[in-house]
XYZ file of C-alpha atoms in Angstrom:
778
model
C -42.748 -11.372 14.262
C -40.514 -9.887 11.600
C -39.032 -6.465 12.084
C -41.341 -3.607 11.032
C -38.989 -2.566 8.209
C -39.379 -6.090 6.601
C -43.171 -6.004 7.068
C -43.339 -2.634 5.368
C -41.092 -3.793 2.498
C -43.132 -6.905 1.803
C -46.373 -4.898 1.808
C -44.756 -2.509 -0.715
C -43.682 -5.250 -3.202
C -47.154 -6.871 -2.949
C -48.496 -3.744 -4.692
C -45.914 -4.083 -7.532
C -47.038 -5.210 -11.002
C -45.492 -8.637 -11.771
C -44.864 -9.474 -8.104
C -47.100 -11.715 -5.927
C -46.373 -12.505 -2.322
C -47.178 -16.214 -1.849
C -46.036 -16.515 1.756
C -45.494 -13.897 4.430
C -42.098 -13.560 6.112
C -41.059 -16.438 8.318
C -37.859 -17.126 10.206
C -35.403 -19.720 8.969
C -33.263 -20.654 11.913
C -30.692 -22.566 9.807
C -29.281 -19.303 8.308
C -30.782 -16.712 10.657
C -32.774 -14.901 7.906
C -36.304 -13.978 7.167
C -37.723 -15.821 4.135
C -40.455 -14.479 1.820
C -41.881 -16.664 -0.958
C -42.898 -14.683 -4.113
C -43.913 -15.190 -7.669
C -42.528 -13.136 -10.553
C -44.308 -12.696 -13.874
C -42.768 -10.026 -16.151
C -45.148 -8.477 -18.694
C -42.595 -8.575 -21.499
C -41.308 -12.155 -21.021
C -40.565 -13.929 -24.254
C -40.873 -17.720 -24.588
C -37.824 -19.622 -23.397
C -37.526 -23.359 -22.614
C -35.709 -22.689 -19.311
C -37.766 -19.647 -18.138
C -41.474 -20.384 -17.305
C -44.112 -17.642 -17.688
C -44.330 -17.466 -13.912
C -41.537 -18.338 -11.567
C -41.475 -18.856 -7.823
C -38.657 -17.373 -5.696
C -37.505 -17.106 -2.117
C -36.276 -13.768 -0.768
C -33.641 -13.832 2.036
C -33.637 -10.767 4.311
C -31.456 -10.118 7.336
C -32.588 -8.752 10.675
C -30.700 -5.625 9.824
C -32.846 -4.878 6.723
C -32.804 -2.472 4.920
C -29.038 -2.868 5.434
C -26.973 -5.885 4.216
C -27.469 -8.155 1.221
C -30.765 -9.414 -0.237
C -30.880 -12.911 -1.650
C -33.209 -13.916 -4.556
C -33.250 -17.677 -4.922
C -35.277 -19.895 -7.352
C -37.718 -22.267 -5.811
C -36.680 -25.947 -5.775
C -38.561 -28.972 -7.013
C -41.534 -26.950 -8.338
C -42.932 -26.470 -11.846
C -42.677 -22.684 -11.647
C -38.906 -22.385 -11.222
C -35.605 -22.021 -13.052
C -33.241 -25.011 -12.860
C -30.692 -23.883 -15.410
C -27.794 -21.499 -14.658
C -27.695 -18.184 -16.481
C -25.073 -15.461 -16.658
C -24.835 -13.297 -13.561
C -26.188 -16.058 -11.400
C -24.578 -18.349 -8.851
C -24.422 -22.017 -9.713
C -28.120 -23.058 -9.725
C -27.898 -26.468 -8.249
C -30.359 -27.965 -5.797
C -30.258 -26.759 -2.229
C -30.158 -28.863 0.904
C -32.874 -31.372 1.597
C -34.551 -29.218 4.232
C -34.729 -25.947 2.245
C -37.284 -25.286 -0.561
C -34.959 -23.089 -2.647
C -32.071 -23.704 -5.059
C -28.598 -22.106 -4.709
C -28.787 -19.927 -7.858
C -28.975 -16.480 -6.283
C -29.372 -14.002 -9.119
C -27.068 -10.931 -9.224
C -29.494 -8.025 -9.703
C -27.467 -5.471 -7.737
C -23.808 -6.404 -8.332
C -24.083 -6.372 -12.110
C -25.987 -3.141 -12.623
C -24.579 -2.609 -16.099
C -26.365 -5.731 -17.374
C -29.733 -4.123 -16.628
C -29.088 -0.792 -18.370
C -27.713 0.664 -15.146
C -24.331 2.069 -14.341
C -24.103 -0.139 -11.249
C -25.662 -0.505 -7.847
C -24.937 3.074 -6.809
C -28.540 4.087 -7.470
C -29.960 1.518 -5.084
C -32.291 3.236 -2.535
C -31.743 2.799 1.185
C -35.254 3.051 2.681
C -37.048 -0.104 3.771
C -40.000 0.360 1.445
C -37.987 1.353 -1.620
C -35.009 -0.939 -1.468
C -36.869 -4.254 -1.805
C -39.081 -2.779 -4.517
C -35.937 -1.788 -6.423
C -34.630 -5.348 -6.213
C -37.911 -6.733 -7.464
C -38.002 -4.381 -10.439
C -34.529 -5.521 -11.350
C -35.387 -9.221 -10.839
C -38.293 -8.811 -13.271
C -35.867 -7.285 -15.808
C -33.335 -10.055 -15.104
C -35.923 -12.641 -16.081
C -36.871 -10.689 -19.249
C -33.263 -10.351 -20.280
C -32.570 -14.036 -19.520
C -35.369 -15.137 -21.803
C -34.088 -12.804 -24.566
C -30.499 -13.953 -24.145
C -29.472 -10.395 -23.234
C -28.020 -10.722 -19.830
C -24.486 -10.253 -21.225
C -23.642 -6.901 -22.776
C -20.776 -6.698 -25.418
C -18.620 -4.296 -23.376
C -18.931 -5.864 -19.992
C -16.229 -7.979 -18.360
C -16.192 -11.613 -19.403
C -17.658 -13.958 -16.755
C -16.213 -17.406 -16.095
C -19.072 -19.953 -15.921
C -19.845 -21.450 -12.540
C -18.217 -24.886 -12.222
C -19.695 -27.217 -9.619
C -16.830 -27.869 -7.157
C -18.947 -29.286 -4.373
C -18.284 -32.884 -5.130
C -14.441 -32.716 -5.172
C -11.784 -32.215 -2.486
C -11.023 -28.713 -1.166
C -8.008 -28.314 -3.410
C -7.137 -25.146 -5.279
C -4.854 -24.798 -8.261
C -2.948 -21.536 -8.614
C -1.839 -20.744 -12.193
C 0.092 -17.895 -13.707
C -1.238 -16.835 -17.073
C -0.955 -13.444 -18.748
C -1.490 -11.729 -22.105
C 2.221 -12.354 -22.717
C 2.013 -16.056 -22.022
C -1.034 -16.382 -24.248
C 1.194 -16.482 -27.308
C 2.911 -19.589 -25.954
C -0.348 -21.493 -26.063
C -1.797 -20.435 -29.435
C -0.171 -23.386 -31.206
C -1.224 -25.906 -28.534
C -5.021 -25.829 -28.953
C -6.498 -29.319 -28.896
C -3.315 -30.835 -27.464
C -2.462 -32.351 -24.033
C 0.540 -32.874 -21.851
C 1.896 -32.973 -18.315
C 2.413 -30.277 -15.703
C 4.416 -30.032 -12.517
C 2.235 -28.959 -9.563
C 4.044 -27.506 -6.549
C 2.419 -27.995 -3.194
C 2.290 -24.742 -1.229
C 2.302 -24.463 2.639
C -1.022 -22.659 2.747
C -3.933 -23.220 5.177
C -5.926 -24.897 2.420
C -4.419 -27.468 0.027
C -3.038 -25.447 -2.856
C -0.866 -26.362 -5.803
C 0.889 -23.899 -8.141
C 1.551 -24.739 -11.729
C 5.135 -25.282 -12.741
C 6.535 -26.390 -16.088
C 4.072 -27.422 -18.747
C 5.203 -30.093 -21.279
C 3.458 -31.485 -24.300
C 2.874 -35.183 -24.960
C 6.338 -35.435 -26.519
C 7.876 -34.085 -23.287
C 8.825 -30.743 -24.828
C 8.450 -27.607 -22.712
C 5.439 -25.584 -23.800
C 5.359 -22.978 -21.018
C 7.353 -22.145 -17.924
C 5.556 -19.677 -15.635
C 7.744 -17.141 -13.780
C 6.991 -17.240 -10.081
C 8.583 -15.349 -7.162
C 10.550 -16.731 -4.306
C 7.640 -18.137 -2.321
C 6.712 -20.695 -4.944
C 10.255 -21.218 -6.251
C 11.360 -22.188 -2.715
C 9.053 -25.254 -2.832
C 10.281 -27.079 -5.970
C 10.624 -30.568 -4.438
C 7.258 -30.951 -2.718
C 5.267 -31.425 -5.918
C 3.065 -33.819 -7.797
C 2.622 -34.584 -11.505
C -0.551 -33.469 -13.195
C -1.863 -33.306 -16.786
C -3.394 -30.679 -18.997
C -5.626 -30.423 -22.071
C -6.317 -27.251 -23.982
C -9.626 -26.561 -25.548
C -10.284 -24.097 -28.377
C -13.288 -22.477 -26.666
C -14.879 -21.908 -23.294
C -16.752 -25.089 -22.246
C -20.187 -23.498 -21.869
C -23.495 -25.161 -22.604
C -26.591 -22.959 -22.994
C -27.706 -20.945 -21.243
C -24.452 -20.602 -19.174
C -23.498 -23.959 -17.735
C -20.270 -25.869 -17.467
C -20.241 -29.601 -18.422
C -21.247 -31.876 -15.540
C -20.218 -35.219 -17.015
C -17.441 -36.483 -19.230
C -19.922 -37.164 -21.967
C -20.846 -33.450 -21.946
C -17.188 -32.431 -21.863
C -16.518 -34.713 -24.899
C -18.449 -32.257 -27.089
C -15.840 -29.569 -26.597
C -13.035 -31.926 -27.716
C -14.687 -32.585 -31.061
C -12.588 -31.464 -33.969
C -9.358 -31.413 -31.980
C -6.454 -33.838 -31.850
C -7.492 -35.049 -28.417
C -10.138 -37.594 -27.431
C -11.046 -37.241 -23.733
C -11.234 -41.004 -23.073
C -7.958 -41.584 -24.853
C -6.555 -38.689 -22.822
C -7.620 -40.409 -19.569
C -5.910 -43.584 -20.671
C -2.702 -41.696 -21.655
C -2.371 -39.745 -18.413
C -3.157 -42.772 -16.212
C 0.555 -43.835 -15.911
C 1.545 -40.234 -14.935
C -1.211 -39.588 -12.393
C -2.036 -43.090 -11.020
C 0.421 -43.065 -8.100
C -0.080 -39.401 -7.132
C -1.925 -38.548 -3.851
C -4.261 -36.304 -5.866
C -4.934 -36.866 -9.566
C -5.415 -33.531 -11.310
C -6.178 -32.730 -14.966
C -6.178 -29.073 -15.972
C -8.752 -28.134 -18.627
C -7.618 -24.880 -20.320
C -9.516 -22.560 -22.573
C -8.930 -19.072 -24.016
C -11.006 -16.195 -22.602
C -11.412 -12.566 -23.581
C -11.378 -9.555 -21.318
C -14.857 -8.466 -22.388
C -17.852 -10.376 -23.718
C -17.329 -9.677 -27.379
C -13.540 -9.225 -27.183
C -10.836 -11.437 -28.667
C -9.320 -14.143 -26.478
C -6.240 -12.899 -24.671
C -5.525 -15.212 -21.759
C -5.662 -18.965 -20.913
C -7.816 -19.959 -18.040
C -7.271 -23.369 -16.308
C -10.138 -25.169 -14.628
C -8.909 -28.294 -12.838
C -10.592 -31.685 -12.583
C -9.938 -34.220 -9.833
C -9.963 -37.786 -11.191
C -11.020 -40.038 -8.377
C -9.794 -43.218 -10.093
C -9.114 -44.522 -13.570
C -11.109 -47.346 -15.155
C -9.649 -50.850 -15.127
C -9.993 -52.879 -18.316
C -10.243 -56.045 -16.219
C -13.564 -54.728 -14.872
C -15.171 -54.633 -18.305
C -18.118 -57.016 -18.760
C -17.504 -59.605 -21.404
C -13.712 -59.276 -21.130
C -11.367 -57.694 -23.637
C -8.498 -58.506 -25.846
C -5.129 -56.948 -24.778
C -4.486 -54.937 -27.943
C -3.178 -51.900 -26.105
C -6.590 -50.166 -26.416
C -7.958 -51.660 -23.238
C -7.499 -48.614 -20.970
C -9.095 -46.355 -23.586
C -11.994 -48.792 -24.130
C -12.524 -48.976 -20.370
C -12.610 -45.240 -19.996
C -14.968 -44.740 -22.963
C -17.444 -47.364 -21.635
C -17.373 -46.503 -18.001
C -16.422 -42.814 -17.599
C -18.988 -41.153 -19.957
C -21.717 -40.713 -17.398
C -19.334 -40.066 -14.532
C -19.799 -36.775 -12.689
C -16.915 -34.394 -13.286
C -15.215 -33.410 -10.040
C -14.293 -29.803 -10.785
C -11.788 -28.127 -8.481
C -11.287 -24.448 -7.645
C -8.622 -22.429 -9.381
C -7.171 -18.934 -9.292
C -4.989 -16.904 -11.591
C -2.079 -15.717 -9.382
C -0.342 -13.778 -12.094
C 1.182 -10.430 -11.307
C -1.188 -8.459 -13.514
C -4.187 -10.194 -11.947
C -3.150 -9.770 -8.247
C -2.382 -6.062 -8.753
C -5.722 -5.139 -10.341
C -6.938 -3.703 -7.033
C -4.226 -1.074 -7.067
C -0.548 -0.818 -7.924
C 2.253 1.746 -8.233
C 3.112 3.473 -11.424
C 3.834 0.830 -14.118
C 7.443 2.066 -14.345
C 8.225 0.652 -10.878
C 6.699 -2.825 -11.289
C 9.548 -4.575 -13.031
C 12.440 -2.394 -11.800
C 15.313 -3.599 -9.648
C 14.712 -1.886 -6.304
C 17.256 -1.772 -3.468
C 15.980 -0.694 -0.010
C 18.579 0.136 2.630
C 17.386 -0.110 6.217
C 14.883 -2.669 7.517
C 13.690 -0.734 10.529
C 10.156 0.344 11.307
C 9.855 2.703 8.322
C 11.909 0.550 5.934
C 10.001 -2.654 6.661
C 6.612 -0.924 6.029
C 7.862 0.813 2.862
C 9.116 -2.554 1.581
C 5.786 -4.196 2.295
C 3.946 -1.399 0.523
C 6.160 -1.823 -2.529
C 5.518 -5.515 -2.793
C 1.777 -5.217 -2.140
C 1.654 -2.461 -4.763
C 3.147 -4.783 -7.409
C 6.932 -4.380 -7.267
C 8.560 -7.642 -8.164
C 12.376 -7.323 -7.786
C 13.537 -6.097 -4.376
C 16.765 -6.290 -2.366
C 16.807 -5.523 1.378
C 20.069 -4.440 3.016
C 20.322 -4.449 6.795
C 22.728 -6.055 9.279
C 20.696 -5.490 12.396
C 19.032 -8.222 14.497
C 15.268 -8.177 15.014
C 14.672 -7.607 18.765
C 11.561 -7.931 20.898
C 11.408 -4.157 21.286
C 11.058 -3.746 17.506
C 7.739 -5.607 17.443
C 5.911 -2.450 18.667
C 6.203 -0.818 15.235
C 7.635 -3.348 12.813
C 6.170 -5.691 10.252
C 8.084 -8.659 11.643
C 6.724 -10.759 14.542
C 7.932 -12.625 17.634
C 8.719 -15.598 15.380
C 11.610 -13.649 13.792
C 13.126 -12.299 17.086
C 16.850 -12.914 17.085
C 17.159 -13.236 13.277
C 18.559 -10.833 10.761
C 15.999 -8.188 9.731
C 16.850 -8.295 6.041
C 16.488 -12.044 5.804
C 13.282 -12.124 7.807
C 11.716 -9.264 5.844
C 12.676 -10.934 2.519
C 10.940 -14.151 3.655
C 7.888 -12.277 4.751
C 7.562 -10.252 1.503
C 7.866 -13.410 -0.676
C 5.039 -14.987 1.285
C 2.889 -11.873 0.546
C 2.994 -11.998 -3.210
C 3.758 -15.007 -5.392
C 5.379 -12.748 -7.989
C 7.914 -11.224 -5.588
C 11.691 -12.050 -5.818
C 13.225 -10.512 -2.681
C 16.904 -10.857 -1.910
C 18.493 -10.154 1.485
C 21.928 -8.646 2.181
C 22.993 -9.134 5.839
C 25.442 -6.247 5.836
C 25.847 -2.618 6.703
C 25.832 -0.238 3.751
C 27.927 -0.176 1.755
C 28.887 -3.877 1.888
C 32.587 -4.499 2.013
C 34.435 -5.458 -1.133
C 32.833 -5.397 -4.541
C 29.260 -4.247 -4.687
C 26.814 -7.173 -5.052
C 25.122 -7.402 -8.460
C 21.636 -6.398 -7.185
C 23.147 -3.104 -5.995
C 25.130 -2.511 -9.202
C 22.005 -3.233 -11.247
C 19.663 -1.184 -9.061
C 17.340 1.164 -10.847
C 15.753 2.478 -7.666
C 17.611 2.985 -4.375
C 15.636 3.773 -1.247
C 17.350 4.834 1.940
C 15.299 4.400 5.145
C 18.193 4.464 7.599
C 18.166 8.189 8.468
C 21.938 7.753 8.445
C 24.315 10.414 7.243
C 26.897 7.746 6.667
C 24.668 5.853 4.279
C 23.922 8.992 2.323
C 27.666 9.750 2.072
C 28.267 6.243 0.894
C 25.626 6.545 -1.771
C 27.233 9.795 -2.893
C 30.537 7.949 -3.359
C 29.030 5.332 -5.721
C 28.477 6.067 -9.373
C 26.033 3.894 -11.373
C 26.498 3.363 -15.048
C 22.825 4.228 -15.544
C 20.525 6.825 -13.996
C 18.933 5.793 -10.737
C 15.802 7.011 -8.903
C 17.011 7.821 -5.378
C 14.754 8.257 -2.342
C 15.989 9.097 1.118
C 13.096 8.998 3.656
C 13.197 9.661 7.329
C 10.790 10.602 10.073
C 11.226 13.444 12.542
C 12.108 12.637 16.098
C 8.431 12.589 17.124
C 7.387 11.196 13.706
C 5.240 14.306 13.302
C 7.203 14.991 10.103
C 8.345 13.079 7.109
C 11.418 14.177 5.176
C 11.605 12.708 1.710
C 14.356 13.576 -0.765
C 14.027 12.115 -4.301
C 16.491 12.494 -7.158
C 17.192 11.049 -10.580
C 20.907 10.852 -11.227
C 23.922 8.582 -11.559
C 24.851 9.196 -7.930
C 23.114 10.388 -4.844
C 23.427 14.277 -4.627
C 24.556 14.486 -1.015
C 25.348 18.186 -1.064
C 21.869 19.060 -2.386
C 20.360 16.910 0.266
C 22.290 18.559 3.029
C 21.455 22.096 1.807
C 17.760 21.234 1.857
C 17.754 19.342 5.075
C 20.033 21.419 7.304
C 17.399 23.971 8.463
C 15.062 21.081 9.355
C 17.819 19.232 11.231
C 18.217 22.313 13.388
C 14.466 22.716 13.825
C 14.186 19.143 14.981
C 17.031 19.624 17.464
C 15.362 22.687 18.865
C 12.009 20.861 19.341
C 13.599 17.749 20.829
C 12.423 17.187 24.393
C 14.395 14.316 25.942
C 11.863 13.859 28.765
C 8.917 13.453 26.378
C 10.519 12.032 23.290
C 12.568 9.210 24.685
C 12.127 6.564 27.335
C 14.460 3.783 28.615
C 14.374 0.815 26.246
C 13.788 -1.398 29.216
C 13.861 -1.338 33.032
C 17.324 -1.067 34.498
C 19.121 0.605 31.581
C 19.281 3.934 29.777
C 19.174 3.105 26.168
C 16.721 5.689 24.904
C 13.928 4.536 22.619
C 11.807 7.085 20.726
C 8.129 7.212 21.524
C 6.459 6.770 18.127
C 3.230 4.895 17.502
C 3.068 2.362 14.678
C 0.029 4.011 13.035
C 2.120 7.091 12.448
C 4.890 5.054 10.879
C 2.283 3.357 8.606
C 1.038 6.734 7.526
C 4.486 7.913 6.455
C 5.367 4.574 4.857
C 2.345 4.849 2.567
C 3.330 8.473 1.782
C 6.857 7.439 0.715
C 5.496 5.121 -1.950
C 3.249 7.975 -3.215
C 6.232 10.255 -3.423
C 8.192 7.601 -5.222
C 5.439 7.478 -7.838
C 5.918 11.210 -8.358
C 9.703 10.802 -8.689
C 9.234 9.257 -12.135
C 8.580 12.777 -13.416
C 12.061 13.958 -12.412
C 14.468 14.896 -15.141
C 18.066 13.718 -15.135
C 20.046 15.383 -12.317
C 16.862 16.890 -10.904
C 15.866 16.407 -7.236
C 12.995 17.345 -4.980
C 12.750 17.690 -1.216
C 9.406 17.241 0.454
C 8.558 17.823 4.105
C 5.172 16.820 5.358
C 3.816 17.208 8.923
C 0.829 16.167 10.926
C -0.642 17.298 14.260
C 0.034 15.983 17.706
C -0.742 12.422 18.774
C -4.100 13.584 20.227
C -5.225 15.074 16.883
C -6.783 13.314 13.946
C -4.082 12.520 11.393
C -4.394 15.412 9.007
C -1.310 15.851 6.859
C -0.133 19.010 5.129
C 3.023 20.264 3.429
C 5.259 21.709 6.090
C 6.244 25.353 6.096
C 10.063 25.504 5.816
C 11.698 26.738 9.041
C 13.590 30.018 9.267
C 12.259 31.247 5.925
C 10.540 34.378 7.253
C 13.628 35.814 8.915
C 15.236 39.220 8.553
C 18.797 39.267 7.079
C 21.438 41.656 8.466
C 24.841 42.363 6.897
C 27.993 43.908 8.270
C 29.053 46.918 6.147
C 32.787 46.131 6.369
C 33.086 42.490 7.583
C 31.969 39.594 5.306
C 29.338 38.594 7.824
C 25.519 38.071 7.491
C 23.043 37.170 10.215
C 19.478 35.858 9.959
C 16.961 36.245 12.730
C 13.596 34.519 12.284
C 10.313 36.336 12.885
C 9.559 33.884 15.707
C 12.593 35.080 17.598
C 11.756 38.747 17.007
C 8.229 38.178 18.218
C 9.563 36.466 21.326
C 11.755 39.534 22.056
C 8.784 41.859 21.474
C 6.553 39.820 23.791
C 9.126 40.073 26.567
C 9.399 43.792 26.050
C 5.668 44.249 26.365
C 5.614 42.163 29.488
C 8.450 44.045 31.252
C 7.549 47.558 30.022
C 8.420 50.211 31.254
C 11.517 48.441 32.498
C 14.499 47.540 30.396
C 14.942 43.858 29.685
C 16.974 41.577 27.463
C 18.548 38.162 27.141
C 20.883 35.857 25.325
C 20.978 35.183 21.528
C 21.810 31.595 20.582
C 22.072 29.965 17.217
C 24.363 28.396 14.729
C 26.961 29.295 12.173
C 26.202 27.916 8.698
C 28.921 27.481 6.110
C 26.559 27.921 3.200
C 24.368 30.648 4.590
C 23.992 33.489 7.161
C 24.616 32.784 10.839
C 21.186 31.825 12.204
C 19.702 33.114 15.438
C 17.218 30.481 16.632
C 16.623 31.447 20.281
C 16.139 34.846 21.860
C 16.213 33.709 25.462
C 14.337 35.462 28.287
C 16.448 37.138 31.020
C 17.804 34.864 33.719
C 16.125 35.103 37.085
C 18.957 37.082 38.704
C 18.815 39.837 36.052
C 18.283 43.454 37.079
C 15.429 45.048 35.152
C 14.691 48.711 35.889
C 13.302 51.729 33.849
C 16.794 53.017 33.129
C 19.044 50.002 33.650
C 19.299 46.354 32.681
C 21.949 43.907 33.879
C 21.620 40.489 32.462
C 22.108 37.833 35.136
C 24.097 34.621 34.981
C 21.849 32.189 36.878
C 21.969 28.798 35.009
C 23.191 30.517 31.842
C 26.324 28.376 31.630
C 24.342 25.172 32.163
C 21.796 26.119 29.538
C 24.456 27.018 26.948
C 26.250 23.691 27.588
C 23.043 21.711 27.192
C 22.045 23.658 24.081
C 25.431 23.026 22.526
C 25.480 19.275 23.271
C 21.823 18.411 22.655
C 20.652 20.909 20.068
C 23.869 22.031 18.452
C 23.423 25.799 18.935
C 25.925 28.166 20.513
C 26.063 31.562 22.144
C 25.898 34.359 19.517
C 25.353 37.481 21.563
C 22.849 39.593 23.495
C 19.599 41.461 22.976
C 18.472 44.538 24.911
C 15.323 46.694 25.205
C 15.179 50.499 25.462
C 11.627 51.428 26.503
C 10.218 54.633 25.009
C 13.553 55.271 23.288
C 15.328 54.716 20.007
C 17.340 51.480 19.507
C 20.624 53.314 19.584
C 23.698 51.758 21.299
C 24.953 53.277 24.505
C 28.417 53.567 26.052
C 27.470 50.925 28.628
C 26.232 48.631 25.876
C 29.602 48.945 24.004
C 31.563 48.310 27.161
C 29.601 45.171 28.081
C 29.785 43.690 24.545
C 33.521 44.400 24.239
C 34.086 42.523 27.474
C 32.169 39.562 26.093
C 34.217 39.653 22.855
C 37.403 39.386 24.828
C 36.094 36.791 27.370
C 37.380 33.289 26.433
C 34.558 31.818 28.483
C 31.988 32.885 25.879
C 34.139 31.621 22.994
C 32.583 34.253 20.757
C 35.108 36.869 19.433
C 32.362 38.540 17.309
C 29.214 38.765 19.487
C 25.973 40.269 18.221
C 23.816 42.892 19.961
C 20.208 43.477 18.954
C 18.595 46.510 20.491
C 14.846 46.987 20.505
C 13.478 50.514 20.690
C 9.929 51.906 20.973
C 8.475 55.123 19.625
C 5.687 57.264 21.166
C 3.022 55.224 19.368
C 4.340 51.990 20.889
C 5.817 50.627 17.649
C 9.004 48.606 17.963
C 12.163 49.170 15.918
C 15.425 47.305 16.023
C 19.117 47.865 15.333
C 21.789 45.219 15.131
C 25.504 45.508 15.999
C 28.506 43.284 15.510
C 31.416 43.551 18.005
C 35.024 42.469 17.671
C 37.607 41.629 20.257
C 39.566 44.644 19.046
C 36.929 46.793 20.729
C 35.565 47.885 17.361
C 31.991 47.388 16.329
C 29.807 47.696 13.227
C 26.154 48.517 12.901
C 24.536 45.941 10.636
C 22.406 46.753 7.672
C 19.129 45.089 6.963
C 18.953 43.523 3.510
C 16.260 41.789 1.491
C 18.441 39.301 -0.437
C 20.545 36.899 1.681
C 22.596 36.108 -1.393
C 23.742 39.707 -1.741
C 26.671 39.196 0.644
C 29.322 36.556 1.250
C 29.201 34.798 4.603
C 31.598 34.274 7.473
C 31.000 32.400 10.690
C 30.292 34.825 13.535
C 32.684 32.931 15.775
C 35.634 33.163 13.349
C 38.445 35.601 13.604
C 38.642 38.288 10.962
């Protein structure tokens, strides 16, 4: 029994005008579908020799109906059927001996615009309505077929269906564009030879090489990438002939015999039988004998021709004049006479073909046009770099140079585009080979060298119009800063954070990489990353028995950022000369869904303090202040405090990044606080070596009192200023006070080893004062 959904759908179409159910659903085990025989009779059908008043059809429905595709096939070997092929129909040849339908499934859903629809988006999804919708459109398909209105003027041009079932499974890849069309406009009606390069694909595929005319003059030389250019020797000779129009017989059928094809050569310089005789010496000894039939096609139905399309023919064998009945005189015309007498009714063995041109293969999506023919240099073939490079090529970029001197190791496979086959080889070389195998238009060079290469810069680098750095190396960025190009270059330096929860992408348009601008933008983030780094969680031994730390980053996160880099590159084309842009994006933890947002810059919400006499400014972020206030609330009514740690910045205020809680051995009482020393020295040493922050001073809490400095505070801080162990001659002291309403206030003080101190002033504009490192002598 058919599924209930199919039973309901068939009952619904039986009530439709113009639809008659001739046979209830039955199971066809050969294709695993339910078959329904119907008859269609549109009310408005006009007379047409190939469209009977009533036509019988077979519907193909899957078990999953109303999901999946619906087939509508003409009946076979019956009076009430369609045997011709129309536009928007698969090749309507006879089916197999044990099936009562032909193969000409009509396209009622995929070509919605041909039936006064905007597409198949309006197709209903319920079991009763969906099949009715298909039947309504099948009736309209028949009406339009009889009127000759299946093709609308503005719809994409459709290549007729060529019967390739009788030939070998060989495909010809050609490379034709609007630009190459002009090379062929003077060759209509002519013929010649073509070099066909065998490609190492799973199916037998040949790519077109040089086209020559009958006088052995080059007519057209397609420009291929490295994948096809690397196979120049493994080739065969073929032939070509160029028609002046698409070989279509009404209603929409390609020629099936040489006699039918002869019609399309009429009025040209080429006779097809003479052509067969002329190309026999070229093709006779080849393992496959291929003749390309070319014709101009438009982009839309009523448009002007703008590209040459090649449909290949496999010639099984040429005719032998010695086999002619009655004999022949050897006048030189024997081969032509043999072909004319014997080949006319011969079935044409059409082969499959595909246009592998750059503009054709990038129709599904490509980068901004500006990038597609630029010379791009990518430095760093690691996880991020290899994926960025692959994105560039798949998005249409044609000229790429990869620079990397590292070896591809087995550990790289976890998050790299290369495979086990390339382990032990140079990354740049292996990536270049892979990229050329992805796109036939790609020319990818490899430079097995660190950057910059020693000696004179290679030409691909000197001529680079786009330079992408995926090394996360300060040395590479410095090297880029030292090179000056004669022309402006789009620069992109992309790196992931330690956990890959962030992407840092700096783009610029200039004659040299603006290293100082990059550093100014990235420095706060470098510190933020160091602070967040957890060696126990973020690194593991590379392999058992050694301690070579490897970062724990999943490949899906790398893929996300690699795709984002190419998006940001697209945006970089809007940069003006000497303009740059720094973007930081971040996503959630590994357990979260990958939502990405623009990251909030670190340390931007801090309070700035300035010394009234010394040229010193200090910034303390709100996060540190809040950490201090939380500790004060927790220990109230006792005094408390801790260590201030941070960093000196040459181009900005000294930055406090950690207001540490009091050590365990600290004394915390209502009227006294003595900061302990337990593990303080170890913590400071670790912070200095792993994070890059140093001791800057102390913080202290006065419960229910103003944040004024006491004599004991001054004594303690002066001792610290003069203690070489702290290595901080100008320590800071932040005092937190609290009023009667529980509101916190804060004062800041700067001490000197001369036992003097200054109370700092809070300012709004960090640029209002010059800067001096807190640890420097005055």
